[in-house]
Amino acid sequence: MGPLTPRNRTWGNSPAREVSGVIDTDGDCADWTFPAEAGAVRAARTAVRGRLGAWGLDSLADVTALLVSELVTNSLRHATGPIGLRLVRPAHGGVLLVEVSDPLPDPPRERVARPEDENGRGLQLVAHSSRRWGTRPGRGTGKTVWFELAVPK
């Protein structure tokens, strides 16, 4: 199973139906758009792991995939429409920038989950696992939630 690229839009022997578009996966930036469907979380994790592996950033794959899973899940729960995912690789060390976008303009709200709650911990995971994180208005519509991870030297 190789990384998903504009020229290789399959995983294994089956088409990557979960991904509605790959804008660019060459160079220092990778962008994907996923439909707001249950398979988006799995497809986003797979795309992140593949691209980070191709960039030689395997050490960031687990935490990045976990945090992307949380943000894509939030988009699925609270928004409708396509979900954007963007990775920006630093030129010389520094930080990996990860962005998840959706059409809902309302920013996410961090909350304190009680021990018995089954959800409500995603943004806490992002806040505690990343170097920094935030939100900004999307391009034209919606919002983007972003986080940065320090790239190991």
PDB file of C-alpha atoms in Angstrom:
ATOM      1  CA  MET A   1       0.000   0.000   0.000  1.00  0.00           C
ATOM      2  CA  GLY A   2       1.783   3.122  -1.202  1.00  0.00           C
ATOM      3  CA  PRO A   3       1.099   6.752  -0.448  1.00  0.00           C
ATOM      4  CA  LEU A   4      -1.830   8.352  -2.205  1.00  0.00           C
ATOM      5  CA  THR A   5      -0.621  10.771  -4.870  1.00  0.00           C
ATOM      6  CA  PRO A   6      -2.267  12.469  -7.838  1.00  0.00           C
ATOM      7  CA  ARG A   7      -0.795   9.762 -10.056  1.00  0.00           C
ATOM      8  CA  ASN A   8      -1.537   6.850  -7.727  1.00  0.00           C
ATOM      9  CA  ARG A   9      -5.112   7.143  -6.529  1.00  0.00           C
ATOM     10  CA  THR A  10      -5.459   3.587  -5.245  1.00  0.00           C
ATOM     11  CA  TRP A  11      -4.611   1.773  -2.042  1.00  0.00           C
ATOM     12  CA  GLY A  12      -3.762  -1.819  -2.672  1.00  0.00           C
ATOM     13  CA  ASN A  13      -6.016  -3.027  -5.492  1.00  0.00           C
ATOM     14  CA  SER A  14      -9.059  -0.894  -4.732  1.00  0.00           C
ATOM     15  CA  PRO A  15      -9.743   2.707  -5.737  1.00  0.00           C
ATOM     16  CA  ALA A  16      -9.454   5.298  -2.969  1.00  0.00           C
ATOM     17  CA  ARG A  17     -13.126   6.216  -3.055  1.00  0.00           C
ATOM     18  CA  GLU A  18     -12.968   8.073   0.262  1.00  0.00           C
ATOM     19  CA  VAL A  19     -10.806  10.835  -1.199  1.00  0.00           C
ATOM     20  CA  SER A  20     -12.603  13.271  -3.454  1.00  0.00           C
ATOM     21  CA  GLY A  21      -9.505  15.172  -4.523  1.00  0.00           C
ATOM     22  CA  VAL A  22      -5.808  15.473  -3.980  1.00  0.00           C
ATOM     23  CA  ILE A  23      -4.611  18.978  -4.701  1.00  0.00           C
ATOM     24  CA  ASP A  24      -0.872  18.470  -4.297  1.00  0.00           C
ATOM     25  CA  THR A  25       1.230  15.845  -2.631  1.00  0.00           C
ATOM     26  CA  ASP A  26       4.614  16.693  -4.121  1.00  0.00           C
ATOM     27  CA  GLY A  27       7.149  18.940  -2.442  1.00  0.00           C
ATOM     28  CA  ASP A  28       6.640  20.623   0.897  1.00  0.00           C
ATOM     29  CA  CYS A  29       2.839  20.722   0.991  1.00  0.00           C
ATOM     30  CA  ALA A  30       0.155  18.060   0.727  1.00  0.00           C
ATOM     31  CA  ASP A  31      -3.593  18.776   0.460  1.00  0.00           C
ATOM     32  CA  TRP A  32      -6.538  16.408   0.365  1.00  0.00           C
ATOM     33  CA  THR A  33     -10.298  16.834   0.329  1.00  0.00           C
ATOM     34  CA  PHE A  34     -12.506  14.133   1.838  1.00  0.00           C
ATOM     35  CA  PRO A  35     -16.286  13.812   1.606  1.00  0.00           C
ATOM     36  CA  ALA A  36     -18.144  14.115   4.922  1.00  0.00           C
ATOM     37  CA  GLU A  37     -18.582  10.346   5.243  1.00  0.00           C
ATOM     38  CA  ALA A  38     -17.562   7.794   7.851  1.00  0.00           C
ATOM     39  CA  GLY A  39     -14.552   6.617   5.814  1.00  0.00           C
ATOM     40  CA  ALA A  40     -13.003  10.103   5.920  1.00  0.00           C
ATOM     41  CA  VAL A  41     -11.275   9.531   9.263  1.00  0.00           C
ATOM     42  CA  ARG A  42      -9.570   6.327   8.124  1.00  0.00           C
ATOM     43  CA  ALA A  43      -8.652   7.831   4.761  1.00  0.00           C
ATOM     44  CA  ALA A  44      -7.187  10.944   6.430  1.00  0.00           C
ATOM     45  CA  ARG A  45      -5.056   8.836   8.798  1.00  0.00           C
ATOM     46  CA  THR A  46      -3.794   6.757   5.886  1.00  0.00           C
ATOM     47  CA  ALA A  47      -2.962   9.848   3.831  1.00  0.00           C
ATOM     48  CA  VAL A  48      -1.098  11.460   6.751  1.00  0.00           C
ATOM     49  CA  ARG A  49       0.947   8.355   7.514  1.00  0.00           C
ATOM     50  CA  GLY A  50       1.849   7.871   3.855  1.00  0.00           C
ATOM     51  CA  ARG A  51       2.937  11.459   3.301  1.00  0.00           C
ATOM     52  CA  LEU A  52       4.911  11.718   6.552  1.00  0.00           C
ATOM     53  CA  GLY A  53       6.660   8.460   5.674  1.00  0.00           C
ATOM     54  CA  ALA A  54       7.559   9.802   2.228  1.00  0.00           C
ATOM     55  CA  TRP A  55       8.928  12.955   3.858  1.00  0.00           C
ATOM     56  CA  GLY A  56      11.029  10.956   6.346  1.00  0.00           C
ATOM     57  CA  LEU A  57       8.944  12.168   9.290  1.00  0.00           C
ATOM     58  CA  ASP A  58       7.828   8.734  10.514  1.00  0.00           C
ATOM     59  CA  SER A  59       8.480   9.764  14.119  1.00  0.00           C
ATOM     60  CA  LEU A  60       5.539  12.200  13.870  1.00  0.00           C
ATOM     61  CA  ALA A  61       3.143   9.774  12.171  1.00  0.00           C
ATOM     62  CA  ASP A  62       1.376   8.378  15.256  1.00  0.00           C
ATOM     63  CA  VAL A  63       0.662  11.671  17.000  1.00  0.00           C
ATOM     64  CA  THR A  64      -0.233  13.441  13.742  1.00  0.00           C
ATOM     65  CA  ALA A  65      -2.641  10.662  12.714  1.00  0.00           C
ATOM     66  CA  LEU A  66      -4.260  10.711  16.173  1.00  0.00           C
ATOM     67  CA  LEU A  67      -4.778  14.481  16.173  1.00  0.00           C
ATOM     68  CA  VAL A  68      -5.998  14.505  12.563  1.00  0.00           C
ATOM     69  CA  SER A  69      -8.469  11.739  13.502  1.00  0.00           C
ATOM     70  CA  GLU A  70      -9.843  13.904  16.297  1.00  0.00           C
ATOM     71  CA  LEU A  71     -10.241  16.996  14.114  1.00  0.00           C
ATOM     72  CA  VAL A  72     -11.754  15.126  11.154  1.00  0.00           C
ATOM     73  CA  THR A  73     -14.162  13.408  13.554  1.00  0.00           C
ATOM     74  CA  ASN A  74     -15.194  16.826  14.898  1.00  0.00           C
ATOM     75  CA  SER A  75     -15.832  17.989  11.332  1.00  0.00           C
ATOM     76  CA  LEU A  76     -17.963  14.916  10.650  1.00  0.00           C
ATOM     77  CA  ARG A  77     -19.990  15.426  13.830  1.00  0.00           C
ATOM     78  CA  HIS A  78     -20.624  19.142  13.518  1.00  0.00           C
ATOM     79  CA  ALA A  79     -20.377  20.158   9.856  1.00  0.00           C
ATOM     80  CA  THR A  80     -21.599  19.000   6.488  1.00  0.00           C
ATOM     81  CA  GLY A  81     -19.697  19.140   3.260  1.00  0.00           C
ATOM     82  CA  PRO A  82     -16.121  18.411   2.301  1.00  0.00           C
ATOM     83  CA  ILE A  83     -13.297  18.195   4.819  1.00  0.00           C
ATOM     84  CA  GLY A  84      -9.922  19.583   3.843  1.00  0.00           C
ATOM     85  CA  LEU A  85      -6.605  18.328   5.187  1.00  0.00           C
ATOM     86  CA  ARG A  86      -3.294  20.078   4.604  1.00  0.00           C
ATOM     87  CA  LEU A  87       0.236  19.231   5.756  1.00  0.00           C
ATOM     88  CA  VAL A  88       3.079  21.703   5.388  1.00  0.00           C
ATOM     89  CA  ARG A  89       6.585  20.339   5.846  1.00  0.00           C
ATOM     90  CA  PRO A  90       9.216  22.691   7.224  1.00  0.00           C
ATOM     91  CA  ALA A  91      12.130  23.516   4.927  1.00  0.00           C
ATOM     92  CA  HIS A  92      14.811  23.081   7.609  1.00  0.00           C
ATOM     93  CA  GLY A  93      13.593  21.493  10.827  1.00  0.00           C
ATOM     94  CA  GLY A  94      11.141  23.615  12.750  1.00  0.00           C
ATOM     95  CA  VAL A  95       7.509  22.597  12.874  1.00  0.00           C
ATOM     96  CA  LEU A  96       5.057  20.536  10.873  1.00  0.00           C
ATOM     97  CA  LEU A  97       1.853  22.494  10.237  1.00  0.00           C
ATOM     98  CA  VAL A  98      -1.383  20.508   9.996  1.00  0.00           C
ATOM     99  CA  GLU A  99      -4.717  22.067   9.001  1.00  0.00           C
ATOM    100  CA  VAL A 100      -8.211  20.567   8.927  1.00  0.00           C
ATOM    101  CA  SER A 101     -10.945  22.649   7.276  1.00  0.00           C
ATOM    102  CA  ASP A 102     -14.702  22.312   6.997  1.00  0.00           C
ATOM    103  CA  PRO A 103     -17.615  24.488   5.813  1.00  0.00           C
ATOM    104  CA  LEU A 104     -18.963  25.296   9.312  1.00  0.00           C
ATOM    105  CA  PRO A 105     -17.847  28.815  10.306  1.00  0.00           C
ATOM    106  CA  ASP A 106     -18.264  28.274  14.058  1.00  0.00           C
ATOM    107  CA  PRO A 107     -14.943  27.680  15.821  1.00  0.00           C
ATOM    108  CA  PRO A 108     -14.644  24.552  17.951  1.00  0.00           C
ATOM    109  CA  ARG A 109     -14.979  24.930  21.701  1.00  0.00           C
ATOM    110  CA  GLU A 110     -12.643  23.140  24.047  1.00  0.00           C
ATOM    111  CA  ARG A 111     -14.532  21.621  26.946  1.00  0.00           C
ATOM    112  CA  VAL A 112     -13.745  19.632  30.030  1.00  0.00           C
ATOM    113  CA  ALA A 113     -15.023  16.091  29.706  1.00  0.00           C
ATOM    114  CA  ARG A 114     -16.145  14.232  32.799  1.00  0.00           C
ATOM    115  CA  PRO A 115     -14.617  10.779  33.379  1.00  0.00           C
ATOM    116  CA  GLU A 116     -17.839   9.063  32.268  1.00  0.00           C
ATOM    117  CA  ASP A 117     -18.176  11.128  29.051  1.00  0.00           C
ATOM    118  CA  GLU A 118     -17.580   9.239  25.821  1.00  0.00           C
ATOM    119  CA  ASN A 119     -16.496  12.310  23.879  1.00  0.00           C
ATOM    120  CA  GLY A 120     -15.251  15.842  24.392  1.00  0.00           C
ATOM    121  CA  ARG A 121     -11.526  15.182  24.667  1.00  0.00           C
ATOM    122  CA  GLY A 122     -10.377  15.800  21.083  1.00  0.00           C
ATOM    123  CA  LEU A 123      -9.405  19.441  21.431  1.00  0.00           C
ATOM    124  CA  GLN A 124      -7.754  18.702  24.779  1.00  0.00           C
ATOM    125  CA  LEU A 125      -5.611  16.104  23.011  1.00  0.00           C
ATOM    126  CA  VAL A 126      -4.726  18.639  20.320  1.00  0.00           C
ATOM    127  CA  ALA A 127      -3.918  21.337  22.897  1.00  0.00           C
ATOM    128  CA  HIS A 128      -1.735  19.092  25.046  1.00  0.00           C
ATOM    129  CA  SER A 129       0.008  17.175  22.254  1.00  0.00           C
ATOM    130  CA  SER A 130       0.872  20.023  19.902  1.00  0.00           C
ATOM    131  CA  ARG A 131       3.366  22.854  20.126  1.00  0.00           C
ATOM    132  CA  ARG A 132       0.480  25.264  19.545  1.00  0.00           C
ATOM    133  CA  TRP A 133      -2.927  25.228  17.860  1.00  0.00           C
ATOM    134  CA  GLY A 134      -5.724  27.558  16.837  1.00  0.00           C
ATOM    135  CA  THR A 135      -8.501  28.353  14.398  1.00  0.00           C
ATOM    136  CA  ARG A 136      -8.962  30.850  11.607  1.00  0.00           C
ATOM    137  CA  PRO A 137     -11.655  31.595   9.052  1.00  0.00           C
ATOM    138  CA  GLY A 138     -11.552  29.292   6.051  1.00  0.00           C
ATOM    139  CA  ARG A 139     -10.831  30.419   2.534  1.00  0.00           C
ATOM    140  CA  GLY A 140     -14.124  31.912   1.434  1.00  0.00           C
ATOM    141  CA  THR A 141     -16.246  29.945   3.887  1.00  0.00           C
ATOM    142  CA  GLY A 142     -16.029  27.763   6.953  1.00  0.00           C
ATOM    143  CA  LYS A 143     -13.057  27.471   9.265  1.00  0.00           C
ATOM    144  CA  THR A 144      -9.651  25.889   9.580  1.00  0.00           C
ATOM    145  CA  VAL A 145      -8.358  24.296  12.767  1.00  0.00           C
ATOM    146  CA  TRP A 146      -4.578  24.009  12.754  1.00  0.00           C
ATOM    147  CA  PHE A 147      -1.823  22.677  14.964  1.00  0.00           C
ATOM    148  CA  GLU A 148       1.952  22.533  14.910  1.00  0.00           C
ATOM    149  CA  LEU A 149       4.226  19.690  15.925  1.00  0.00           C
ATOM    150  CA  ALA A 150       7.923  20.139  16.574  1.00  0.00           C
ATOM    151  CA  VAL A 151      10.046  18.199  14.105  1.00  0.00           C
ATOM    152  CA  PRO A 152      12.698  16.139  15.912  1.00  0.00           C
ATOM    153  CA  LYS A 153      16.278  16.985  15.014  1.00  0.00           C
TER     154      LYS A 153
END
